[in-house]
JSON list of C-alpha atoms in Angstrom, two decimals:
[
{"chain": "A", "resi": 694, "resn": "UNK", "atom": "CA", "xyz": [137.15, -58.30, 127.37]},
{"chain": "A", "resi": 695, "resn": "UNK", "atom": "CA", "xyz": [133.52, -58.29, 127.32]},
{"chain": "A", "resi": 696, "resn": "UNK", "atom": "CA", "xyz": [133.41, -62.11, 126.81]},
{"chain": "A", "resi": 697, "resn": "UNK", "atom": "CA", "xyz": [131.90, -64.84, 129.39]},
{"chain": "A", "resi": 698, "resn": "UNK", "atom": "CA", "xyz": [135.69, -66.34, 129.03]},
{"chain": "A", "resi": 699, "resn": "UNK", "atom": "CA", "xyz": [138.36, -64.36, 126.99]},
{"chain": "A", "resi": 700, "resn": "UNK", "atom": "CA", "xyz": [140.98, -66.74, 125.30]},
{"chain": "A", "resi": 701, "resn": "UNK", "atom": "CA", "xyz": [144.27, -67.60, 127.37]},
{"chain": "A", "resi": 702, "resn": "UNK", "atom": "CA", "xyz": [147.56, -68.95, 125.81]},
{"chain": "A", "resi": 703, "resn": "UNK", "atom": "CA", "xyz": [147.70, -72.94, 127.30]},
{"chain": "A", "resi": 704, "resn": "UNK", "atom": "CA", "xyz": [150.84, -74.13, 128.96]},
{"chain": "A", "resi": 705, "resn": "UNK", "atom": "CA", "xyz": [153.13, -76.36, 127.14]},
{"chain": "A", "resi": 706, "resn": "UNK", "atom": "CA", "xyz": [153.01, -79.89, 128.85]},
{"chain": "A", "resi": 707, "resn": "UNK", "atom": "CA", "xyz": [152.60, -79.91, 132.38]},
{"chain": "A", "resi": 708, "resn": "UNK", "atom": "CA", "xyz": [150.81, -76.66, 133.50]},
{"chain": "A", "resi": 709, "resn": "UNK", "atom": "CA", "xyz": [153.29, -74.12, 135.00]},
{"chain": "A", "resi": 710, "resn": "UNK", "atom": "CA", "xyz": [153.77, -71.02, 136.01]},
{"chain": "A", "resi": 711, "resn": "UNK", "atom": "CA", "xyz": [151.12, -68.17, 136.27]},
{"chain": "A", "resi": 712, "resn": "UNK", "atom": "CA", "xyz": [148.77, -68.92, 139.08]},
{"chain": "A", "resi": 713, "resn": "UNK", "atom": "CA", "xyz": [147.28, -65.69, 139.19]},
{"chain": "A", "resi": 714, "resn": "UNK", "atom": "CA", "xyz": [145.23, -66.29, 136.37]},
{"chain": "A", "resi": 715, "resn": "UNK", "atom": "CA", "xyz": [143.11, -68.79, 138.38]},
{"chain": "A", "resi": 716, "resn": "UNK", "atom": "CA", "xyz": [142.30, -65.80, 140.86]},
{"chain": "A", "resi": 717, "resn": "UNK", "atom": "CA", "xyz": [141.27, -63.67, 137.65]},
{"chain": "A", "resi": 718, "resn": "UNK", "atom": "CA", "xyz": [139.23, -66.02, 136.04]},
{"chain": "A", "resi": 719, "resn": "UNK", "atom": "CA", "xyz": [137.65, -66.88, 139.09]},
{"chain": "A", "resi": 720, "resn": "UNK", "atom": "CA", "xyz": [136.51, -63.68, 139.87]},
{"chain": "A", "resi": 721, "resn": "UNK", "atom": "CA", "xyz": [134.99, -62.96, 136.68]},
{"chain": "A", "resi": 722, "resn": "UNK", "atom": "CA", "xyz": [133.50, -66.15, 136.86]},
{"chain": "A", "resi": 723, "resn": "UNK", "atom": "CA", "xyz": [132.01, -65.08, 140.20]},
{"chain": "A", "resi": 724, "resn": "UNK", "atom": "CA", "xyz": [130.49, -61.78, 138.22]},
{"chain": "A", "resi": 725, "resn": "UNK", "atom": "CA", "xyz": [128.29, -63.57, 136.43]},
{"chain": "A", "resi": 726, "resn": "UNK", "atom": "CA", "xyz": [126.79, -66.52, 139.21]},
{"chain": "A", "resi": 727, "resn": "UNK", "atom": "CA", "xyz": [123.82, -64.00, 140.54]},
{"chain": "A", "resi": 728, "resn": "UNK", "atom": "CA", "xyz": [122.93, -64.15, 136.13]},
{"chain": "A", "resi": 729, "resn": "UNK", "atom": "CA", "xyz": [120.61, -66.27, 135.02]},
{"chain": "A", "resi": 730, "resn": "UNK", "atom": "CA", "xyz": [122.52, -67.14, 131.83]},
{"chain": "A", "resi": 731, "resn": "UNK", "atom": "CA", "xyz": [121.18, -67.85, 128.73]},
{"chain": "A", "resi": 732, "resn": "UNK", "atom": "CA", "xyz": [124.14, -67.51, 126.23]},
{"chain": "A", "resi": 733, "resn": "UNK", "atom": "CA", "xyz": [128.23, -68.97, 126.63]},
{"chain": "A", "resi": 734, "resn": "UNK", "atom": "CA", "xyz": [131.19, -68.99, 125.22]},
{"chain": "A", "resi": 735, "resn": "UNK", "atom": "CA", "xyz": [134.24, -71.09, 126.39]},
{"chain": "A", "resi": 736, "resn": "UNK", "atom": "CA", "xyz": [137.80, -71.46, 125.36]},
{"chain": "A", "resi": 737, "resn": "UNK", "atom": "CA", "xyz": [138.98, -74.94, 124.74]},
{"chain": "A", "resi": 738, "resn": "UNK", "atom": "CA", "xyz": [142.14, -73.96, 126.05]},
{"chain": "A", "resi": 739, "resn": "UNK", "atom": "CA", "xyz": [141.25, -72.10, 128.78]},
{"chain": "A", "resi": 740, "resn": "UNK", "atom": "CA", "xyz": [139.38, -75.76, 129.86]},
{"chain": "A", "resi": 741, "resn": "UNK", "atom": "CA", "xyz": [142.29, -77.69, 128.90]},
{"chain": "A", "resi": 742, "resn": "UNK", "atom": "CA", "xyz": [144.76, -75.42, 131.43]},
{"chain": "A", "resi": 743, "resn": "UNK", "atom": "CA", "xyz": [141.71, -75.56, 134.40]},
{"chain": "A", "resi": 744, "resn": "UNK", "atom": "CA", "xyz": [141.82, -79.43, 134.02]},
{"chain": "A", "resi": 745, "resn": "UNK", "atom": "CA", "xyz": [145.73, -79.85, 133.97]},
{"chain": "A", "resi": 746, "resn": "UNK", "atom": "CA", "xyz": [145.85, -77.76, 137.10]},
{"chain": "A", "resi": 747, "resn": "UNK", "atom": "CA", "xyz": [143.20, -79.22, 139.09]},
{"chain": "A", "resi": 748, "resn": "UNK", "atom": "CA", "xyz": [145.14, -82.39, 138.10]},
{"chain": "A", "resi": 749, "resn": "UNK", "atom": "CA", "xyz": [147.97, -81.10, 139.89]},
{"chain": "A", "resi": 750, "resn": "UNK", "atom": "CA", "xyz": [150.66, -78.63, 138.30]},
{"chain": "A", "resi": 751, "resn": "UNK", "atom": "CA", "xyz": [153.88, -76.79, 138.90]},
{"chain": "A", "resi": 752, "resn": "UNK", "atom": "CA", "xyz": [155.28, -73.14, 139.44]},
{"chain": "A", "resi": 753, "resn": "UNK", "atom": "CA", "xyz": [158.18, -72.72, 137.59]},
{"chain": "A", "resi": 754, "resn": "UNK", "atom": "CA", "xyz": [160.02, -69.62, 138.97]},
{"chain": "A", "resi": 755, "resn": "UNK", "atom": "CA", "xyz": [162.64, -67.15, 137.44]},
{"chain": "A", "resi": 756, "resn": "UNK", "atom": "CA", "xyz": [165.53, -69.30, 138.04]},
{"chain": "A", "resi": 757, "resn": "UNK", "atom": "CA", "xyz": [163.71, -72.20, 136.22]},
{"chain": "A", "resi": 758, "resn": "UNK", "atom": "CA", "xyz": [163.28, -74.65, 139.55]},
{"chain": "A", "resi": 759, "resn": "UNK", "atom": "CA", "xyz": [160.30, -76.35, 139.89]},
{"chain": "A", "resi": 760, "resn": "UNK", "atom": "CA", "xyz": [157.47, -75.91, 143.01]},
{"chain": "A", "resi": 761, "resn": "UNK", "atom": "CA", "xyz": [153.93, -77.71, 143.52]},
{"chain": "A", "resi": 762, "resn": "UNK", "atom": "CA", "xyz": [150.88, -75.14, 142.56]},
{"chain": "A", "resi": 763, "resn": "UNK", "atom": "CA", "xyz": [148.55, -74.76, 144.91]},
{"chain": "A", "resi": 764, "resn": "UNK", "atom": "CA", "xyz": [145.41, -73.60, 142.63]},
{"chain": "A", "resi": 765, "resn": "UNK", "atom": "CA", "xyz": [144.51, -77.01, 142.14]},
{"chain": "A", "resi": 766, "resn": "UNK", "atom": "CA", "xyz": [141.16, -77.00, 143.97]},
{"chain": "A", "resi": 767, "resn": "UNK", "atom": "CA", "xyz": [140.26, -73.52, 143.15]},
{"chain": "A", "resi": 768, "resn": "UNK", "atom": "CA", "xyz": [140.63, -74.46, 139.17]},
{"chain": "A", "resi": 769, "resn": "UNK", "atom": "CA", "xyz": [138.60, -77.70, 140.36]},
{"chain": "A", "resi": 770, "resn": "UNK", "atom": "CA", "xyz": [136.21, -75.43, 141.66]},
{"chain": "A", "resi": 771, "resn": "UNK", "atom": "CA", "xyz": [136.06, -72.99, 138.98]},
{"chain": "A", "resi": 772, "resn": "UNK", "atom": "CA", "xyz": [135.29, -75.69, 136.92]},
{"chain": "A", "resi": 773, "resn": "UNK", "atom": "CA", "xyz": [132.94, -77.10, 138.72]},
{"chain": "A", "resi": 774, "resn": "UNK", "atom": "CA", "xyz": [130.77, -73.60, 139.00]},
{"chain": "A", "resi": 775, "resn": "UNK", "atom": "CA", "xyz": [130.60, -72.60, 134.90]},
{"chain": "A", "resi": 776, "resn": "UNK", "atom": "CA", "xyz": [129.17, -76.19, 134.75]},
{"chain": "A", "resi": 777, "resn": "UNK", "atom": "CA", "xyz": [126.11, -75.07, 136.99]},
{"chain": "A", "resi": 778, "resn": "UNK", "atom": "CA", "xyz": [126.28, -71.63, 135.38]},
{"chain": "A", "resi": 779, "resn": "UNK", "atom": "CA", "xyz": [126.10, -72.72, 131.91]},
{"chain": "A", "resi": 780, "resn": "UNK", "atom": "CA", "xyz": [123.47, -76.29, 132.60]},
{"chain": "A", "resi": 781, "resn": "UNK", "atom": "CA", "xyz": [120.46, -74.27, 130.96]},
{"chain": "A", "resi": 782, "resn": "UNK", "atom": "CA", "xyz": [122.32, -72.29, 128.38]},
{"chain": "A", "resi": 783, "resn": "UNK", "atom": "CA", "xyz": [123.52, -72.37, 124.62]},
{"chain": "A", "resi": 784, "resn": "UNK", "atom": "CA", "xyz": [126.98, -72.77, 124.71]},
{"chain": "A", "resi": 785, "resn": "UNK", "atom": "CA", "xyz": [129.73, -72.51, 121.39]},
{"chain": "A", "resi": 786, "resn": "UNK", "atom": "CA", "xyz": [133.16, -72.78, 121.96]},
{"chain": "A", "resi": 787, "resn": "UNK", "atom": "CA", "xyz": [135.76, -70.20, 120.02]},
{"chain": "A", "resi": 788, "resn": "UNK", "atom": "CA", "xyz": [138.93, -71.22, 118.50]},
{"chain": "A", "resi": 789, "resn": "UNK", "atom": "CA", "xyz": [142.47, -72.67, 120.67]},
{"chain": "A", "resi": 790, "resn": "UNK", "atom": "CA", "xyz": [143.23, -70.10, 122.67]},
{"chain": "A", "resi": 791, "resn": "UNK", "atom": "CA", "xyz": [141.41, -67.76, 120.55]},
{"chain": "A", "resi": 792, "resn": "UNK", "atom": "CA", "xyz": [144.06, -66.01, 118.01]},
{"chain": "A", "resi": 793, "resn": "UNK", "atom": "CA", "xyz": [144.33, -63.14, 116.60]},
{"chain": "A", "resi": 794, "resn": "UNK", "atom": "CA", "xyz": [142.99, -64.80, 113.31]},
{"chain": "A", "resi": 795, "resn": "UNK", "atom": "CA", "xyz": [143.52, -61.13, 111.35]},
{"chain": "A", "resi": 796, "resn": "UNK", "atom": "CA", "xyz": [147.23, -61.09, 112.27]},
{"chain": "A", "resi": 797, "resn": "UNK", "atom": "CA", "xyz": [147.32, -64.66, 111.73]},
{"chain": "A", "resi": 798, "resn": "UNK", "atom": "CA", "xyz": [146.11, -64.02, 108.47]},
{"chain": "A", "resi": 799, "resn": "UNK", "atom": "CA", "xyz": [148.17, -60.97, 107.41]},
{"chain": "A", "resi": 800, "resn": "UNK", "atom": "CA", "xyz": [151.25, -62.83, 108.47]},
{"chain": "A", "resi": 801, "resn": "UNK", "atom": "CA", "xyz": [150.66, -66.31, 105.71]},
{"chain": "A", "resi": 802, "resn": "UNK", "atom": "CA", "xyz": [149.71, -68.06, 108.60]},
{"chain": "A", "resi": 803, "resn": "UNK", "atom": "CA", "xyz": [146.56, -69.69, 107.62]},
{"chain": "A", "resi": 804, "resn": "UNK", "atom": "CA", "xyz": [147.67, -73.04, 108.34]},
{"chain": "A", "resi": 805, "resn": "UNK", "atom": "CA", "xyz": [147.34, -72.15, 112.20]},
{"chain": "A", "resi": 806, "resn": "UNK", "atom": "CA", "xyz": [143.80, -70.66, 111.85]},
{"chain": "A", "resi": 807, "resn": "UNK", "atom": "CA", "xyz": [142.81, -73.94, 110.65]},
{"chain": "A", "resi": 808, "resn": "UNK", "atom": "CA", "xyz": [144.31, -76.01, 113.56]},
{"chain": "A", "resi": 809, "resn": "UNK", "atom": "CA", "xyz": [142.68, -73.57, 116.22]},
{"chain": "A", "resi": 810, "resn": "UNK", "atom": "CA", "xyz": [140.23, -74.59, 114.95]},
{"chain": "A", "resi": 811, "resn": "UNK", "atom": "CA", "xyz": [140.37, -78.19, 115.19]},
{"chain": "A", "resi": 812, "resn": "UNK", "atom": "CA", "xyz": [142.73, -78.39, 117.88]},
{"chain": "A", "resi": 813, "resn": "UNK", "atom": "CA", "xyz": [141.17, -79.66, 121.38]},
{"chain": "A", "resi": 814, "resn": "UNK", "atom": "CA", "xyz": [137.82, -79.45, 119.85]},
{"chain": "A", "resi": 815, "resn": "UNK", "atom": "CA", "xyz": [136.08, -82.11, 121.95]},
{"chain": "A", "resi": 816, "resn": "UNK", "atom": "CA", "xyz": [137.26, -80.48, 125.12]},
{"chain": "A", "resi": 817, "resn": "UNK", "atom": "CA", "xyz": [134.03, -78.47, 126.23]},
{"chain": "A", "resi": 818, "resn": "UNK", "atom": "CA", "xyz": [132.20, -81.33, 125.27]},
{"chain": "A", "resi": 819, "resn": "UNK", "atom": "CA", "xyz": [133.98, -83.13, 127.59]},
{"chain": "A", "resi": 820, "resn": "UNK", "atom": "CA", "xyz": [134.34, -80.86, 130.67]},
{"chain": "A", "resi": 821, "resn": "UNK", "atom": "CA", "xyz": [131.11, -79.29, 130.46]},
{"chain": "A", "resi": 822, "resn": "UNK", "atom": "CA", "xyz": [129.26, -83.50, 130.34]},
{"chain": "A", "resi": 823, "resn": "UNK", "atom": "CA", "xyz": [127.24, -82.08, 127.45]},
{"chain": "A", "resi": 824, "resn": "UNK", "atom": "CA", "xyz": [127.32, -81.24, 123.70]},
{"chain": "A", "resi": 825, "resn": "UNK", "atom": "CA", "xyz": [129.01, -77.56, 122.84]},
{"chain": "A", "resi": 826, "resn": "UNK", "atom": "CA", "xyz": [128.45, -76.36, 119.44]},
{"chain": "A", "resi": 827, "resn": "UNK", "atom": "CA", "xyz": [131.04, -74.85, 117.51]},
{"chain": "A", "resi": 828, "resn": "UNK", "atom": "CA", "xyz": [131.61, -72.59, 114.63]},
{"chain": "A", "resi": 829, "resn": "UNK", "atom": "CA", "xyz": [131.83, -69.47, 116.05]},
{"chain": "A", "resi": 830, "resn": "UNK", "atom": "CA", "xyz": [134.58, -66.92, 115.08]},
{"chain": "A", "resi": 831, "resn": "UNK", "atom": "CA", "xyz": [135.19, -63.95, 117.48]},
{"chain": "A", "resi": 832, "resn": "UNK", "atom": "CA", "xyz": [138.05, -61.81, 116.18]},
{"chain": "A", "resi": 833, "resn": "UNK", "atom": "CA", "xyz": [139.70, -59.17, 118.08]},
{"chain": "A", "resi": 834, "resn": "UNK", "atom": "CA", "xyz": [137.68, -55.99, 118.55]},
{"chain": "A", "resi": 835, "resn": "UNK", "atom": "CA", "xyz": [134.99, -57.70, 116.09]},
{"chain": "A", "resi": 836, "resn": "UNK", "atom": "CA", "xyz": [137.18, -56.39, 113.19]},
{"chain": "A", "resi": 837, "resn": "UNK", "atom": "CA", "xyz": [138.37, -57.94, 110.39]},
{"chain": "A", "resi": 838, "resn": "UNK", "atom": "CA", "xyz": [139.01, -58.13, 106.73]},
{"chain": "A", "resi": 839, "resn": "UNK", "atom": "CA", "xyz": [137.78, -59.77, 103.86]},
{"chain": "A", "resi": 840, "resn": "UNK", "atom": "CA", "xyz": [141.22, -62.08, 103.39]},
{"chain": "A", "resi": 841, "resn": "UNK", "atom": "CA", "xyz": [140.34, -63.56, 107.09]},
{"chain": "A", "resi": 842, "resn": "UNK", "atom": "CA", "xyz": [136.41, -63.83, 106.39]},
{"chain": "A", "resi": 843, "resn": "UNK", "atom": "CA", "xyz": [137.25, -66.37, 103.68]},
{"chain": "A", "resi": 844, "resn": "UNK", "atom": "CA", "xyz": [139.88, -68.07, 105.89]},
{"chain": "A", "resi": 845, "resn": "UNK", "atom": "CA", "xyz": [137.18, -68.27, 108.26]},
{"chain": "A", "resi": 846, "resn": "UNK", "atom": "CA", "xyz": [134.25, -69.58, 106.30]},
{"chain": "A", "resi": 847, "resn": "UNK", "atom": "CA", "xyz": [137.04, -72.19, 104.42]},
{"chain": "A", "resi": 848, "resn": "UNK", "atom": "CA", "xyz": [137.99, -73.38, 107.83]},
{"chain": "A", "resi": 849, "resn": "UNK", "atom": "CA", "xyz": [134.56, -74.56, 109.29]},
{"chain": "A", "resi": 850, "resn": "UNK", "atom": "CA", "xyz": [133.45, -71.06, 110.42]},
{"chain": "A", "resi": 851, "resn": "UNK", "atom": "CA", "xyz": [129.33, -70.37, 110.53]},
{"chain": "A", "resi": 852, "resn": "UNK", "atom": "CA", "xyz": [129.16, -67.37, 112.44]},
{"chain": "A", "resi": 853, "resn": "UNK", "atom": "CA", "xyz": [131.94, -64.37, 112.95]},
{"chain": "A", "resi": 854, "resn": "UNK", "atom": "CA", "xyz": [131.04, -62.14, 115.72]},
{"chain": "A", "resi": 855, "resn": "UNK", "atom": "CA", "xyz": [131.74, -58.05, 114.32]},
{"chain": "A", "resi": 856, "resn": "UNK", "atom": "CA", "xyz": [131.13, -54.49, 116.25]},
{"chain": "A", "resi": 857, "resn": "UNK", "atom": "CA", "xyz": [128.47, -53.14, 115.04]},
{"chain": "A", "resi": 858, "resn": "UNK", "atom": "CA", "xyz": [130.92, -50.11, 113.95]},
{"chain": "A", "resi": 859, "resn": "UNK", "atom": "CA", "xyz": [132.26, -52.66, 111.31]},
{"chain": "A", "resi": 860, "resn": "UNK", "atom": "CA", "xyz": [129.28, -53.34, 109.97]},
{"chain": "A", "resi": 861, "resn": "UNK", "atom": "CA", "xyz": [126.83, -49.89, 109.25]},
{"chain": "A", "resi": 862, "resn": "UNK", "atom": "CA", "xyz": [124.10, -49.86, 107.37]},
{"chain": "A", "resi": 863, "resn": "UNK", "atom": "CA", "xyz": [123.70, -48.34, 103.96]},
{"chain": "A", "resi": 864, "resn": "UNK", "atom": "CA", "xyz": [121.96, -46.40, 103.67]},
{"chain": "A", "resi": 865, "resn": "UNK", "atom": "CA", "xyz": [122.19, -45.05, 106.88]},
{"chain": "A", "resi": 866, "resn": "UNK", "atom": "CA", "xyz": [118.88, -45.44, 108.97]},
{"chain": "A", "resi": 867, "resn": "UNK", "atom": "CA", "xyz": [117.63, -43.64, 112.08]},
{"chain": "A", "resi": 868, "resn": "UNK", "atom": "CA", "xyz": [117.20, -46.95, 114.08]},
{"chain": "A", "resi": 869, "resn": "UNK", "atom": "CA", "xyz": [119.00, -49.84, 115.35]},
{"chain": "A", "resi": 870, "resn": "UNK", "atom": "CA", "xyz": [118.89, -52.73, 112.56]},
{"chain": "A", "resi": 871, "resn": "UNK", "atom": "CA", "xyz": [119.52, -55.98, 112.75]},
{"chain": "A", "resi": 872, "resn": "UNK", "atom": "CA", "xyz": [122.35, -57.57, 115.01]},
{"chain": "A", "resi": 873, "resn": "UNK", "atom": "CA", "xyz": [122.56, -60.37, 112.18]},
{"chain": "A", "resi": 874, "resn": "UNK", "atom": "CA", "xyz": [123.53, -60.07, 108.25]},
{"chain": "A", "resi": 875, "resn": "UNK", "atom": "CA", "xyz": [124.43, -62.94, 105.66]},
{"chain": "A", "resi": 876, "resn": "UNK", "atom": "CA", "xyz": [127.99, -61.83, 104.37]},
{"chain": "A", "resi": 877, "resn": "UNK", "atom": "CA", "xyz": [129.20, -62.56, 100.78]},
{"chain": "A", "resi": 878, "resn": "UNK", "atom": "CA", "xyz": [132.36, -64.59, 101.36]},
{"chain": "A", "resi": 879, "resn": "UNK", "atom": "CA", "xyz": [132.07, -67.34, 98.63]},
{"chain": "A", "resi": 880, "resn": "UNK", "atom": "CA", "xyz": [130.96, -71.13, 99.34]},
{"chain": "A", "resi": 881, "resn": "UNK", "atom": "CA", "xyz": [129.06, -71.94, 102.44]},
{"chain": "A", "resi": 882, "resn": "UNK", "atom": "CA", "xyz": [126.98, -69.81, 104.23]},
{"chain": "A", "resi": 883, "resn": "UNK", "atom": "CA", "xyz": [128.81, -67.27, 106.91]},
{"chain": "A", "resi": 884, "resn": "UNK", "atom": "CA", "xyz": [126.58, -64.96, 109.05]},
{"chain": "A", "resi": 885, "resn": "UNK", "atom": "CA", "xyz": [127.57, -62.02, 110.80]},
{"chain": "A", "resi": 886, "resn": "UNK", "atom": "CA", "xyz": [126.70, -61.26, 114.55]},
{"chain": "A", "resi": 887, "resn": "UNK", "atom": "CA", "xyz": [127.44, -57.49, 115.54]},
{"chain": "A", "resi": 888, "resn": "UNK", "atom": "CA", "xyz": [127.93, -56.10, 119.02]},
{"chain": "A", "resi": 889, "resn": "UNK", "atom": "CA", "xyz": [127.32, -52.61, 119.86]},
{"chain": "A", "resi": 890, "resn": "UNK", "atom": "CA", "xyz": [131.01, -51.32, 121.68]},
{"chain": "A", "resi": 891, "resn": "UNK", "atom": "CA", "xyz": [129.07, -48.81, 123.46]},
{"chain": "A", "resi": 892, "resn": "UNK", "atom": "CA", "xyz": [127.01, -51.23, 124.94]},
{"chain": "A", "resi": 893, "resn": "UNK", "atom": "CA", "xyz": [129.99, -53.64, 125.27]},
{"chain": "A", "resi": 894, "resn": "UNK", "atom": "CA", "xyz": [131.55, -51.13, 127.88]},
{"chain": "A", "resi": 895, "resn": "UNK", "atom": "CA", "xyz": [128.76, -49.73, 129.85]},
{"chain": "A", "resi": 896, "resn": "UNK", "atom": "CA", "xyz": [128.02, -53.25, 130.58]},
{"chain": "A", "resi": 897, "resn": "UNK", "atom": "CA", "xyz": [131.96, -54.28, 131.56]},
{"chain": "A", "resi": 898, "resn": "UNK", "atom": "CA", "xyz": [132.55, -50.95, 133.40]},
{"chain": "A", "resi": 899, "resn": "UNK", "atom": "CA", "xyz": [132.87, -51.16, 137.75]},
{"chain": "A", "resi": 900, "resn": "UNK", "atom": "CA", "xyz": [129.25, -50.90, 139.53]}
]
C-alpha cells in the first residue's frame, strides 16, 4: 500500500477485536514523522476506529467473551501525531473504508459506492480541527473501468487517482508526460491523477 493511510474495514458498534492493527498503523505512521509532508490522504474510517478505541474498546476473543483493549492511548497517540504531521499539508479524504469501487461496481452495487462516499464524511474534519477536502477516488491498483468512472464522477467524484500503466499516451512519446489528464466521462468535470508503480515500489520497499 503505497498510501499515507490505506483503507481499513471499521468495527461494527463498539470497537473490538484486532488490536494489532494499532501497532501497524502506528509504525507506518512513524515512517513518515522525519518527512516534511506536503500531501495526505486519510480514511474516514480508519479515524472513526482510532477515536472509538482511544475512547475505550473491547477484545472480543474466539469464544466470543468480552476483555478491555488496551490500545487506547496508543490510538490516542497515533492520533494525536498525523495531526502534527499533516498541520502544514493538503489533506483529501478517500471513500468509507475505501472499497473496492470496481468490484463494487461489477457486482450492481452502486448504491454502496455512493454511501462511501457520504458516509462519515465530516470525520477528518473533525479529528484533524481543520477543513479536509474531499473528492478524491483511489481505486485499487489505480485501475478501473469506464462503468466505475461514471459511478464515480455521478457520485461527487473530482479526481480518480490511476497507474500511470492505465493511462499511456498515444502516441507513444519518449518522455514522461503529464501526471494529470481530463477524462471523458459525461457531466461534470473528472480529472485523472496517475502514479508511476515503479516508482510506487522503490519508494515502499525496506531501506
Amino acid at each position: 500500500d503505497h498510501r499515507l493511510l490505506g483503507g481499513i474495514r471499521p468495527f461494527p458498534g463498539h470497537v473490538e477485536a484486532g488490536e494489532q492493527y494499532v501497532r501497524l498503523r502506528r509504525l507506518r505512521l512513524q515512517l513518515h514523522d522525519a518527512l516534511e509532508l506536503r500531501l495526505g490522504l486519510v480514511d474516514p474510517a480508519l479515524l472513526e476506529s482510532l477515536v472509538d478505541m482511544s475512547d475505550g474498546y473491547d477484545v472480543r476473543a474466539g469464544d466470543g467473551t468480552l476483555t478491555p483493549g488496551t490500545r487506547g492511548p496508543a490510538a490516542a497517540a497515533w492520533l494525536e501525531r498525523l495531526r502534527n504531521l499533516t498541520a502544514g499539508a493538503e489533506v483529501t479524504a478517500s471513500s468509507y473504508a475505501d472499497p473496492d469501487v470496481v468490484a463494487l461496481h461489477r457486482s450492481g452495487l452502486d448504491v454502496d459506492i455512493a454511501l462511501a462516499a457520504t458516509t462519515a464524511s465530516g470525520v477528518p474534519d473533525v479529528v484533524l480541527g481543520r477543513p479536509v477536502a474531499g473528492g478524491l477516488a483511489w481505486p485499487p491498483n489505480g485501475v478501473t473501468d469506464d462503468g466505475t468512472l461514471d459511478v464515480l464522477r455521478a457520485t461527487g467524484a473530482q479526481v480518480v487517482v490511476l497507474s500511470s500503466a492505465a493511462l499511456p499516451p498515444t502516441p507513444p512519446v519518449p518522455y514522461t508526460p503529464s501526471s494529470a489528464v481530463d477524462l471523458a466521462t459525461g457531466g461534470s468535470p473528472l480529472r485523472a491523477a496517475a502514479f508511476d508503480p515503479v516508482v510506487s515500489r522503490l519508494v515502499t520497499l525496506p531501506a
